[in-house]
Short mmCIF file of C-alpha atoms in Angstrom, two decimals:
data_model
loop_
_atom_site.label_atom_id
_atom_site.label_comp_id
_atom_site.label_asym_id
_atom_site.label_seq_id
_atom_site.Cartn_x
_atom_site.Cartn_y
_atom_site.Cartn_z
CA ASP V 1 0.00 0.00 0.00
CA ILE V 2 1.10 3.59 -0.61
CA GLN V 3 1.67 5.38 2.68
CA MET V 4 0.63 9.02 2.92
CA THR V 5 2.45 11.11 5.53
CA GLN V 6 1.01 14.48 6.49
CA SER V 7 2.70 17.19 8.49
CA PRO V 8 2.16 18.72 10.85
CA SER V 9 -0.39 16.53 12.64
CA SER V 10 -1.83 19.66 14.21
CA LEU V 11 -1.21 23.38 14.16
CA SER V 12 -2.46 26.47 15.92
CA ALA V 13 -3.27 29.49 13.79
CA SER V 14 -5.26 32.70 13.84
CA VAL V 15 -7.83 34.16 11.50
CA GLY V 16 -5.99 35.75 8.58
CA ASP V 17 -2.94 33.49 8.83
CA ARG V 18 -1.49 31.67 5.84
CA VAL V 19 -1.44 27.95 6.51
CA ILE V 20 0.55 25.30 4.65
CA ILE V 21 0.00 21.56 5.09
CA THR V 22 2.28 19.04 3.45
CA CYS V 23 1.64 15.49 2.30
CA ARG V 24 4.29 13.01 1.19
CA ALA V 25 3.63 9.74 -0.62
CA SER V 26 5.81 6.67 -0.10
CA GLN V 27 6.16 6.36 -3.90
CA SER V 28 5.37 8.52 -6.89
CA ILE V 29 1.64 9.06 -7.42
CA SER V 30 1.91 11.51 -10.32
CA SER V 31 -0.82 14.08 -9.63
CA PHE V 32 -3.41 11.66 -8.26
CA LEU V 33 -3.74 13.50 -4.97
CA ASN V 34 -6.88 14.91 -3.40
CA TRP V 35 -7.47 17.10 -0.33
CA TYR V 36 -10.49 16.92 1.97
CA GLN V 37 -11.75 19.04 4.86
CA GLN V 38 -13.63 17.47 7.75
CA THR V 39 -15.34 19.33 10.55
CA SER V 40 -16.45 17.59 13.71
CA GLY V 41 -19.30 15.17 13.23
CA LYS V 42 -19.56 15.68 9.48
CA ALA V 43 -18.52 13.86 6.34
CA PRO V 44 -15.31 14.93 4.60
CA ARG V 45 -15.65 17.55 1.88
CA LEU V 46 -13.54 17.45 -1.28
CA LEU V 47 -11.57 20.68 -1.75
CA ILE V 48 -8.82 19.96 -4.27
CA TYR V 49 -8.50 17.12 -6.78
CA ALA V 50 -5.68 16.09 -9.09
CA ALA V 51 -3.22 17.90 -6.80
CA SER V 52 -4.10 21.44 -7.87
CA SER V 53 -7.64 21.63 -9.28
CA LEU V 54 -10.04 23.57 -7.09
CA LEU V 55 -13.48 21.99 -6.88
CA SER V 56 -16.24 24.31 -8.06
CA GLY V 57 -17.69 26.24 -5.12
CA VAL V 58 -14.59 25.96 -2.93
CA PRO V 59 -13.19 29.36 -1.90
CA SER V 60 -10.17 30.52 -3.85
CA ARG V 61 -8.10 30.92 -0.65
CA PHE V 62 -7.56 27.15 -0.90
CA SER V 63 -4.87 25.98 -3.31
CA GLY V 64 -2.91 22.81 -3.91
CA SER V 65 0.39 22.06 -5.57
CA GLY V 66 2.90 19.28 -6.12
CA SER V 67 3.43 16.12 -8.10
CA GLY V 68 5.30 12.87 -7.70
CA THR V 69 5.72 12.38 -3.97
CA ASP V 70 5.44 15.86 -2.40
CA PHE V 71 2.29 17.95 -2.19
CA THR V 72 1.04 20.99 -0.32
CA LEU V 73 -2.33 22.45 0.60
CA THR V 74 -2.28 26.19 1.23
CA ILE V 75 -4.99 28.24 2.88
CA GLY V 76 -4.22 31.80 1.85
CA SER V 77 -6.02 33.64 4.64
CA LEU V 78 -7.55 31.46 7.33
CA GLN V 79 -11.22 32.07 8.02
CA PRO V 80 -13.21 30.97 11.11
CA GLU V 81 -14.96 28.23 9.13
CA ASP V 82 -11.59 26.74 8.11
CA PHE V 83 -10.81 25.35 11.55
CA ALA V 84 -11.09 21.66 10.77
CA THR V 85 -9.08 18.54 10.02
CA TYR V 86 -7.57 18.19 6.56
CA TYR V 87 -6.74 14.89 4.86
CA CYS V 88 -4.78 14.07 1.74
CA GLN V 89 -5.70 10.97 -0.28
CA GLN V 90 -3.97 9.21 -3.16
CA SER V 91 -6.02 7.76 -6.00
CA TYR V 92 -3.05 6.54 -8.05
CA THR V 93 -3.60 2.91 -7.18
CA VAL V 94 -5.84 0.64 -5.13
CA PRO V 95 -6.11 0.60 -2.19
CA TRP V 96 -6.75 4.31 -2.04
CA THR V 97 -5.07 5.60 1.10
CA PHE V 98 -5.37 8.69 3.25
CA GLY V 99 -2.98 10.63 5.40
CA LEU V 100 -3.65 10.68 9.14
CA GLY V 101 -4.89 14.24 9.00
CA THR V 102 -3.83 17.73 10.05
CA LYS V 103 -5.98 19.43 12.67
CA VAL V 104 -6.06 23.21 12.30
CA GLU V 105 -6.93 24.81 15.63
CA ILE V 106 -7.18 28.31 17.00
CA GLN A 1 -27.71 17.97 -6.99
CA VAL A 2 -26.22 14.58 -6.15
CA GLN A 3 -27.10 13.36 -2.66
CA LEU A 4 -26.26 10.14 -0.84
CA GLN A 5 -27.79 8.69 2.32
CA GLU A 6 -26.63 5.67 4.30
CA SER A 7 -29.04 3.35 6.08
CA GLY A 8 -28.71 0.21 8.14
CA PRO A 9 -28.36 -1.06 11.69
CA GLY A 10 -26.51 0.96 14.30
CA LEU A 11 -25.75 -2.09 16.43
CA VAL A 12 -24.45 -5.45 15.26
CA LYS A 13 -23.22 -8.44 17.26
CA PRO A 14 -19.71 -9.88 16.88
CA SER A 15 -19.35 -12.55 14.17
CA GLN A 16 -22.47 -11.27 12.39
CA THR A 17 -22.65 -9.60 8.95
CA LEU A 18 -23.10 -5.86 8.49
CA SER A 19 -25.36 -4.80 5.63
CA LEU A 20 -25.54 -1.12 4.73
CA ILE A 21 -27.40 0.60 1.90
CA CYS A 22 -26.55 3.88 0.21
CA THR A 23 -29.45 5.57 -1.55
CA VAL A 24 -28.42 7.94 -4.33
CA SER A 25 -30.48 10.81 -5.71
CA GLY A 26 -29.73 13.33 -8.42
CA VAL A 27 -27.92 10.90 -10.72
CA SER A 28 -28.43 7.37 -11.97
CA ILE A 29 -25.95 4.95 -10.45
CA ARG A 30 -25.70 3.19 -13.84
CA GLY A 31 -24.90 6.27 -15.88
CA GLY A 32 -22.09 8.76 -16.28
CA SER A 33 -18.97 6.76 -15.41
CA TYR A 34 -19.45 7.04 -11.69
CA TYR A 35 -17.63 5.04 -9.02
CA TRP A 36 -19.48 4.25 -5.79
CA SER A 37 -17.34 3.86 -2.68
CA TRP A 38 -17.52 2.96 0.98
CA ILE A 39 -15.15 4.53 3.49
CA ARG A 40 -15.02 4.11 7.24
CA GLN A 41 -13.64 6.09 10.15
CA ARG A 42 -13.09 4.57 13.57
CA PRO A 43 -14.06 7.02 16.33
CA GLY A 44 -11.37 9.67 16.69
CA LYS A 45 -9.26 8.13 13.92
CA GLY A 46 -8.46 8.65 10.25
CA LEU A 47 -10.19 7.51 7.08
CA GLU A 48 -10.00 4.01 5.60
CA TRP A 49 -11.14 3.25 2.04
CA ILE A 50 -13.10 0.00 1.98
CA GLY A 51 -13.71 -0.33 -1.76
CA TYR A 52 -15.77 0.77 -4.72
CA THR A 53 -17.92 -0.51 -7.49
CA SER A 54 -18.14 1.05 -10.92
CA ASP A 55 -21.44 1.90 -12.56
CA SER A 56 -21.09 -1.33 -14.54
CA GLY A 57 -20.75 -3.36 -11.34
CA THR A 58 -16.99 -4.03 -11.39
CA ALA A 59 -15.66 -3.85 -7.83
CA ASP A 60 -12.28 -3.26 -6.21
CA TYR A 61 -11.58 -3.71 -2.51
CA ASN A 62 -9.00 -2.85 0.10
CA PRO A 63 -6.87 -6.01 0.46
CA SER A 64 -7.06 -5.66 4.24
CA LEU A 65 -10.82 -6.32 4.03
CA GLN A 66 -11.15 -8.16 0.74
CA SER A 67 -11.96 -11.56 2.23
CA ARG A 68 -14.91 -10.10 4.17
CA VAL A 69 -16.38 -7.37 1.97
CA THR A 70 -18.80 -7.15 -0.95
CA ILE A 71 -19.99 -3.94 -2.61
CA SER A 72 -22.76 -4.23 -5.16
CA LEU A 73 -25.31 -2.19 -7.11
CA ALA A 74 -29.08 -2.33 -6.66
CA THR A 75 -29.96 -0.45 -9.80
CA SER A 76 -33.74 -0.65 -9.61
CA GLN A 77 -33.69 1.35 -6.37
CA ASN A 78 -30.73 3.55 -7.36
CA GLN A 79 -28.80 2.15 -4.42
CA PHE A 80 -25.57 0.37 -3.72
CA SER A 81 -24.70 -1.77 -0.76
CA LEU A 82 -21.92 -2.87 1.57
CA ASN A 83 -21.76 -6.32 3.15
CA LEU A 84 -19.03 -6.94 5.73
CA THR A 85 -18.85 -10.37 7.33
CA SER A 86 -17.34 -11.80 10.53
CA LEU A 87 -17.55 -8.57 12.46
CA THR A 88 -15.37 -7.77 15.47
CA ALA A 89 -15.14 -4.76 17.76
CA ALA A 90 -12.45 -3.39 15.43
CA ASP A 91 -15.16 -2.83 12.82
CA THR A 92 -16.92 -0.27 15.03
CA ALA A 93 -16.79 2.93 12.98
CA PHE A 94 -18.62 5.61 11.09
CA TYR A 95 -19.36 4.25 7.63
CA PHE A 96 -19.66 6.71 4.74
CA CYS A 97 -20.78 6.12 1.19
CA ALA A 98 -19.40 8.34 -1.55
CA GLY A 99 -19.61 8.74 -5.29
CA SER A 100 -17.82 10.50 -8.10
CA GLY A 101 -15.95 10.07 -11.29
CA LYS A 102 -12.91 7.91 -10.86
CA ARG A 103 -9.93 9.11 -8.84
CA MET A 104 -11.80 11.24 -6.28
CA LEU A 105 -14.57 11.19 -3.68
CA LYS A 106 -16.75 14.18 -4.53
CA HIS A 107 -20.19 13.41 -3.10
CA TRP A 108 -20.54 11.98 0.42
CA GLY A 109 -23.34 10.70 2.59
CA GLN A 110 -23.61 12.02 6.13
CA GLY A 111 -22.32 8.75 7.59
CA ILE A 112 -23.76 6.13 9.90
CA LEU A 113 -22.24 4.93 13.17
CA VAL A 114 -22.08 1.16 13.46
CA SER A 115 -21.17 -0.35 16.82
CA VAL A 116 -20.15 -3.99 17.08
CA THR A 117 -21.03 -5.19 20.55
CA SER A 118 -22.57 -8.20 22.21
#
């Protein structure tokens, strides 16, 4: 299985901060990398697919980059509704695997 | 818009089989090159992909669960299902259904908590 390693596992930030979350794959996954946001008690929400494509309706302060093994999710200016846990997921090969998550806290 | 809703028992006994249904609205499960997935999340833990079936009924599973899992389409009701056999306490989790084109999980159900307990 492809292992997905996210860092940091948690971070403290303030409204207006720029936040960067990284995700590293244990082998090359080309650009088959997706990012999800999960708030407490809810289903994950797709934000970014194919490493850098913003899903329609997702605020433009979210952006993704990377290819191969190293990827980043950037939140340009953190908003109150962005405090959540973020997961990366590879869809290069079965079994699809997720990172352990990054919790963004105040 | 596309909506998904899980249904099934919230409590199951060890060694029994879990059967969950995902009801899809807003799109036909047999049209449009969709893939229909199940994902689970143990309380307080990360996400685990269980498997998917394509809109033609071809399935792929996580090898860690492959011997116990079946995902299939019920096209007449626009539903797909998850069967997981030989349950243990380690299968206690939130179970989510999801659908999209291949390579992503765009549309999600709200999730259902399944507890395995005697």
